C-alpha positions as a Markdown table, in Angstrom:
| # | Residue | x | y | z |
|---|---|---|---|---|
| 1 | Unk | 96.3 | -38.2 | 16.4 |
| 2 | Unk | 95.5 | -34.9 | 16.3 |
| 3 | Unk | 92.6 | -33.1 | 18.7 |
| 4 | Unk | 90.7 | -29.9 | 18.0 |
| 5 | Unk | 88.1 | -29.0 | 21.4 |
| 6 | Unk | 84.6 | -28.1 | 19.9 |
| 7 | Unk | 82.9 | -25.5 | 20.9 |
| 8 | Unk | 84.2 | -23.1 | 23.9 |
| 9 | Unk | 86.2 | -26.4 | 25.1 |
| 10 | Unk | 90.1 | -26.2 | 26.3 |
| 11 | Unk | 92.6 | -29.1 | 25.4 |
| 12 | Unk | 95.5 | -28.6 | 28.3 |
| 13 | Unk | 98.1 | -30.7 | 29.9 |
| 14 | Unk | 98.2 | -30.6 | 33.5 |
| 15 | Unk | 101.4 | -29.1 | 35.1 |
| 16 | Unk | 100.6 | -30.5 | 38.5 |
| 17 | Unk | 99.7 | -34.3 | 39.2 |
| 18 | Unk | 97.2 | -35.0 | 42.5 |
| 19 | Unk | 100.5 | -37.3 | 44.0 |
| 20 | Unk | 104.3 | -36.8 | 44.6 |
| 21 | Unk | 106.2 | -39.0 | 46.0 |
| 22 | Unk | 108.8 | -37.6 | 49.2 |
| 23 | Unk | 112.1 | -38.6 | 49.1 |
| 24 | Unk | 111.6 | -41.3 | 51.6 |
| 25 | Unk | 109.0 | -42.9 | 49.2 |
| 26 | Unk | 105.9 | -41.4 | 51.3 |
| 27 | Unk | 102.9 | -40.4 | 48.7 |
| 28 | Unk | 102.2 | -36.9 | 49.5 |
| 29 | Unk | 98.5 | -36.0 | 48.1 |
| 30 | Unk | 97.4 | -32.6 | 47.6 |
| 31 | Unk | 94.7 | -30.5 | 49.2 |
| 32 | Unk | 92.0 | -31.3 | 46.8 |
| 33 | Unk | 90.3 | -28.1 | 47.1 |
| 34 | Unk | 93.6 | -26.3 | 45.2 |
| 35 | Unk | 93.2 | -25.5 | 41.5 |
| 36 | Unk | 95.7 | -27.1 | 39.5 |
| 37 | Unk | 98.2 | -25.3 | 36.7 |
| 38 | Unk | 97.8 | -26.3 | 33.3 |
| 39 | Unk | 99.2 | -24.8 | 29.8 |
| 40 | Unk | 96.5 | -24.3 | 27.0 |
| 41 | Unk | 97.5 | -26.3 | 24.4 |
| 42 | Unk | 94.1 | -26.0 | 21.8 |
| 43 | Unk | 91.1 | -24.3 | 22.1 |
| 44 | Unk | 87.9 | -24.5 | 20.3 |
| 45 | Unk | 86.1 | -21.8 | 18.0 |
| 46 | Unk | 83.3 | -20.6 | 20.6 |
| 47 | Unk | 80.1 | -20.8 | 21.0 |
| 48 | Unk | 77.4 | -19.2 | 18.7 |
| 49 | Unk | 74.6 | -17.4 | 20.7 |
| 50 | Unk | 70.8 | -16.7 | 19.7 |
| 51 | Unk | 71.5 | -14.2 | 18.1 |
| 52 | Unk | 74.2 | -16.3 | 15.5 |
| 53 | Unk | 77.0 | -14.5 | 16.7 |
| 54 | Unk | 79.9 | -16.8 | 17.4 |
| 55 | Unk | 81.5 | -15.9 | 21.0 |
| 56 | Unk | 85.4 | -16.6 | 21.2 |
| 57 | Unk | 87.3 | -18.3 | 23.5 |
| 58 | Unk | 89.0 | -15.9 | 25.9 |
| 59 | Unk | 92.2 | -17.1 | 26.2 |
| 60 | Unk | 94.6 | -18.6 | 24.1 |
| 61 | Unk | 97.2 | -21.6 | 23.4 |
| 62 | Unk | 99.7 | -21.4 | 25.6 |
| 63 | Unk | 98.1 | -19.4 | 28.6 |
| 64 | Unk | 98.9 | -21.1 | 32.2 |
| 65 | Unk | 95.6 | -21.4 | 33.7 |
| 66 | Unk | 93.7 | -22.0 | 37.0 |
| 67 | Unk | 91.4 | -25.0 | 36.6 |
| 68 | Unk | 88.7 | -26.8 | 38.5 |
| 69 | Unk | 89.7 | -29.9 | 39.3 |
| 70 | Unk | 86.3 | -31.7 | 39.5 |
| 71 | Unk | 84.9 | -30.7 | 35.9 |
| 72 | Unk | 87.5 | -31.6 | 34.1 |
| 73 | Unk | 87.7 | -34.8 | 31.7 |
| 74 | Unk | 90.9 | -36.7 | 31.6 |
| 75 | Unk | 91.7 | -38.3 | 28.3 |
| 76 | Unk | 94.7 | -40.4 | 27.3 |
| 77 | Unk | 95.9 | -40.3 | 23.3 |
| 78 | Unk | 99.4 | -41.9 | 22.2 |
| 79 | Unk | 100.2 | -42.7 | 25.8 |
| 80 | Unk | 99.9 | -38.9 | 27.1 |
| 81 | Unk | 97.7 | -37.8 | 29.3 |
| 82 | Unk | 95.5 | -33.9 | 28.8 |
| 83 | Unk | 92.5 | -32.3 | 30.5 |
| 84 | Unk | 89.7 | -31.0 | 28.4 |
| 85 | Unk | 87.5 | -28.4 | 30.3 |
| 86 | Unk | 84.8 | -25.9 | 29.3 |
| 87 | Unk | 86.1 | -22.4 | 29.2 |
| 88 | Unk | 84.1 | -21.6 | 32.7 |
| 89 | Unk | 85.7 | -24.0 | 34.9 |
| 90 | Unk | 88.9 | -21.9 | 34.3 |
| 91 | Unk | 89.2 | -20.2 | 37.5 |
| 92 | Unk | 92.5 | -17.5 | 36.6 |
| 93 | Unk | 95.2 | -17.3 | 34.0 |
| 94 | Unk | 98.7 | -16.7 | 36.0 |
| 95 | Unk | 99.9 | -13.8 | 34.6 |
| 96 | Unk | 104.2 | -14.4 | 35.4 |
């Protein structure tokens, strides 16, 4: 299946999970006031505003970004998990 984000929507897939697991077996949970790292795998076309100029999407596939982790939507397709978020609930793109 293939996925294309509407609108000024990003399709990622997380590079961070919420849990590890130590070496002993303890579950180690993350501060959940961190932003997680994701890499832009899709994003949509933009909006359009009043004025019916379509605004782009300012970053592009393949970006690493900063993301809020309470707005986005986990989806699972073909047994693989990726985030879809609105463009402003990016918080950074790590520039390495």
């Amino acid at each position: 299946m293939k996925l294309k984000p509407f609108r000024s929507r990003i399709l990622a897939q997380a590079e961070d999970s919420l849990e590890k697991t130590s070496e002993s077996g303890l579950v180690l949970v993350k501060d959940l006031d961190t932003h997680p790292k994701a890499k832009v795998l899709a994003i949509g076309p933009g909006t359009i505003n009043k004025k019916g100029v379509r605004i782009k999407v300012s970053i592009k596939p393949d970006d690493i970004i900063l993301y809020d982790p309470k707005s986005a939507k986990t989806i699972t397709v073909d047994e693989a998990e990726f985030i879809v978020l609105k463009e402003d609930d990016i918080v950074a793109v790590v520039d390495e």
